[in-house]
XYZ file of C-alpha atoms in Angstrom:
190
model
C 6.033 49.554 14.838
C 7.559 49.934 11.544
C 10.432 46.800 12.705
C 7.401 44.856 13.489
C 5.668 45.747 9.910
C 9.501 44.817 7.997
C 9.507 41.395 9.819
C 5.853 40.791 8.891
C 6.638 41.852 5.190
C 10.184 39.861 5.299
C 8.106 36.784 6.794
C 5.670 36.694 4.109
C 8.195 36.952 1.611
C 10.429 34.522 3.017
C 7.493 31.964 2.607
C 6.484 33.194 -0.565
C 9.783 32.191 -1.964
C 9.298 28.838 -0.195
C 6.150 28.503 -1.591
C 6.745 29.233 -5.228
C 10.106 27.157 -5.094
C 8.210 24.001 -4.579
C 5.843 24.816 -7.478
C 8.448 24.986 -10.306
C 10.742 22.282 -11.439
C 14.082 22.495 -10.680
C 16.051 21.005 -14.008
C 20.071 19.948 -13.982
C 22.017 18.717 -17.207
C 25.556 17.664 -18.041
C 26.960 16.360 -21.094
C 30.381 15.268 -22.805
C 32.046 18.328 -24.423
C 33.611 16.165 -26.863
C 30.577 15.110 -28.272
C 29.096 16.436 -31.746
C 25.269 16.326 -31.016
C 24.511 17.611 -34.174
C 25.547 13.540 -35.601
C 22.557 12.134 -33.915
C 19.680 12.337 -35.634
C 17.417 9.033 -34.508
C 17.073 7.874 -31.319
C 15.488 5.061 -29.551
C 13.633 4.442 -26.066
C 15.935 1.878 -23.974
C 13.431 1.272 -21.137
C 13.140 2.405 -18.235
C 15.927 1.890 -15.307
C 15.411 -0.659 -12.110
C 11.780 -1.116 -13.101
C 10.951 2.661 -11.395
C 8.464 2.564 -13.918
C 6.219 0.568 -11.932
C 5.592 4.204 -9.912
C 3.490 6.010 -12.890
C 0.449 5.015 -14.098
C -0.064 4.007 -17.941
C -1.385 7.394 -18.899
C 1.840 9.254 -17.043
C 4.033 7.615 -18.761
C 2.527 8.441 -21.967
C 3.135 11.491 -21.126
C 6.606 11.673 -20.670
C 7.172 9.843 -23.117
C 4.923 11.997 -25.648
C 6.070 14.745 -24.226
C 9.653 13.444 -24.747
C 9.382 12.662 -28.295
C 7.807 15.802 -28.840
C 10.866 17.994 -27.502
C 13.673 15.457 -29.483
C 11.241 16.190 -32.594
C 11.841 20.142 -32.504
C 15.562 19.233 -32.526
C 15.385 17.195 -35.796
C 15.603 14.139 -34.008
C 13.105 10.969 -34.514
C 12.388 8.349 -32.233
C 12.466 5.025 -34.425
C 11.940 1.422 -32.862
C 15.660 0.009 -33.604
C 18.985 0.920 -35.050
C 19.150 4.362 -34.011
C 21.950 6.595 -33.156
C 20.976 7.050 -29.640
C 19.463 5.417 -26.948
C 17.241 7.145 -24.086
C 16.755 5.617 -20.665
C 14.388 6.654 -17.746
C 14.580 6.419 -14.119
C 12.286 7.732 -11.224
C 12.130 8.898 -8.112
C 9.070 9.526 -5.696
C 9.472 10.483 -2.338
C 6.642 11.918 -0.021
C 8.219 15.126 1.490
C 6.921 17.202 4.287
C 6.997 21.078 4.634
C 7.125 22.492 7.944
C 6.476 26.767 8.436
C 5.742 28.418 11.574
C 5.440 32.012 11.999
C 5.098 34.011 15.436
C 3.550 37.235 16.248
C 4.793 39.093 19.020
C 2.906 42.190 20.827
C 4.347 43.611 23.745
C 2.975 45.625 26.037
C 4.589 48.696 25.736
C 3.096 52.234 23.449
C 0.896 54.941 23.932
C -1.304 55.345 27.051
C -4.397 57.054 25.646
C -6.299 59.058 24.703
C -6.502 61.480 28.281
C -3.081 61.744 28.854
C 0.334 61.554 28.086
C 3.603 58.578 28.948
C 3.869 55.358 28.247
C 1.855 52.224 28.973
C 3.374 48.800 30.720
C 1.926 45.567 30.405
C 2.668 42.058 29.420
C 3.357 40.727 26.131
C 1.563 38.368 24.049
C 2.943 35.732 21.909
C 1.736 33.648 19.162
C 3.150 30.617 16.902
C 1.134 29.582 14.323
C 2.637 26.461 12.669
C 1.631 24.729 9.258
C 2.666 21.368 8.111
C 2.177 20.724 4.037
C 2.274 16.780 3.191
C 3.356 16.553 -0.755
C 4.893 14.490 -2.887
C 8.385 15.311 -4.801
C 9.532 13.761 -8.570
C 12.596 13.421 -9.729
C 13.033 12.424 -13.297
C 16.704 11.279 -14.602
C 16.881 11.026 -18.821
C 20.296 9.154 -19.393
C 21.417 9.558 -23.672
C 23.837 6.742 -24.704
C 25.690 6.753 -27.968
C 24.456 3.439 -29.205
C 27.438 1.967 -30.950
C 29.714 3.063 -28.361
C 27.524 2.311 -25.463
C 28.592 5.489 -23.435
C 26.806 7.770 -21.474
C 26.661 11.351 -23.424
C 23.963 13.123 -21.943
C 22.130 13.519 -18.668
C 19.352 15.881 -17.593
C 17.162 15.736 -14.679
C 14.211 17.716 -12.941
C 12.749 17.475 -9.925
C 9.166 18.959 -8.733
C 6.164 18.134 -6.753
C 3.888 15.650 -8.341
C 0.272 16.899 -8.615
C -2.980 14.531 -7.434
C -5.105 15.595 -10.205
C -4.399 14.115 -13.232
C -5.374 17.340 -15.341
C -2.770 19.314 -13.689
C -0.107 16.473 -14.945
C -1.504 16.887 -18.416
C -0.490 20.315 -18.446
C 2.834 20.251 -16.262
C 4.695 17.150 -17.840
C 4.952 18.634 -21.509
C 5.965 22.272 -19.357
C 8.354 20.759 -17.302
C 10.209 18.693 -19.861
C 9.882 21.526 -22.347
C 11.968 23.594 -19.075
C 14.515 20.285 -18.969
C 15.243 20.004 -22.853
C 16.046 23.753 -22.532
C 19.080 22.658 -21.065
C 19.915 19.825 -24.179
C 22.906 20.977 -26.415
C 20.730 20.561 -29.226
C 18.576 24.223 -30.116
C 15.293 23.694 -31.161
C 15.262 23.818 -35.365
């Protein structure tokens, strides 16, 4: 009884972690070392790469892109239309994902006989496979940073995370998500 109870509790955790892994955006950066951040203090948008644009709707990508600006503006640096030190491109992803969990609960036959007497009981077991299938959709946003004079790439974050349906929920996880990417920006917030 008390293996069956640690796989139950090790199952449920197990899919917990699943669960809550999906929920959170998962953020990568990379930059060159050689590079003195602290030079650039305007930058400008560069458009957005292969047209993936085309995937968001008007209002989402105001909100990367407020949400964007926003994030360079706690580092001291200010979007401006032309001339600026740095340029910012966009590119994303959106693939339709699947997630697949089964879990099994298995009884067998054997315990205690009752309540008149005393030995063990035989029967058969039971089995039991219950198995859930969760259609979503997964984002992956990729922010290049080019030095504009030299025309080189010098920074590169990206996240990835499930793209909510309702729009309210993508008012309120864009700005949290990119705040979670810039985190990772070798500029500190002033």
């Amino acid at each position: 009884m008390y293996i069956k109870n640690l796989l139950n509790k090790t199952y449920l955790l197990f899919f917990t972690l699943i669960i809550t892994s999906i929920n959170y955006a998962q953020v990568n950066s990379d930059f060159d070392k050689s590079t003195d951040f602290s030079k650039y203090k305007t930058v400008s948008f560069g458009g957005w790469e292969k047209e993936s644009d085309k995937l968001l709707s008007d209002f989402d990508k105001k909100r990367i892109s407020d949400a964007l600006t926003n994030e360079f503006n706690l580092r001291g640096i200010q979007f401006v239309d032309s001339d600026a030190d740095a340029t910012i491109t966009l590119f994303i992803v959106i693939k339709e994902k699947s997630n697949i969990t089964a879990y099994t609960n298995f009884n067998s036959g054997m315990g205690y006989r009752g309540r008149w007497g005393y030995g063990r009981g035989y029967g058969m077991g039971t089995a039991s496979t219950s198995v859930d299938k969760n259609d979503y959709r997964e984002g992956t946003l990729v922010i290049d940073m080019y030095d504009t004079k030299e025309k080189t790439l010098i920074w590169q974050g990206d996240m990835t995370t499930e793209v909510k349906e309702q729009a309210k929920k993508r008012e309120k996880s864009i700005p949290k998500n990119m705040r979670k990417l810039m985190k990772k920006f070798p500029v500190s917030k002033i």
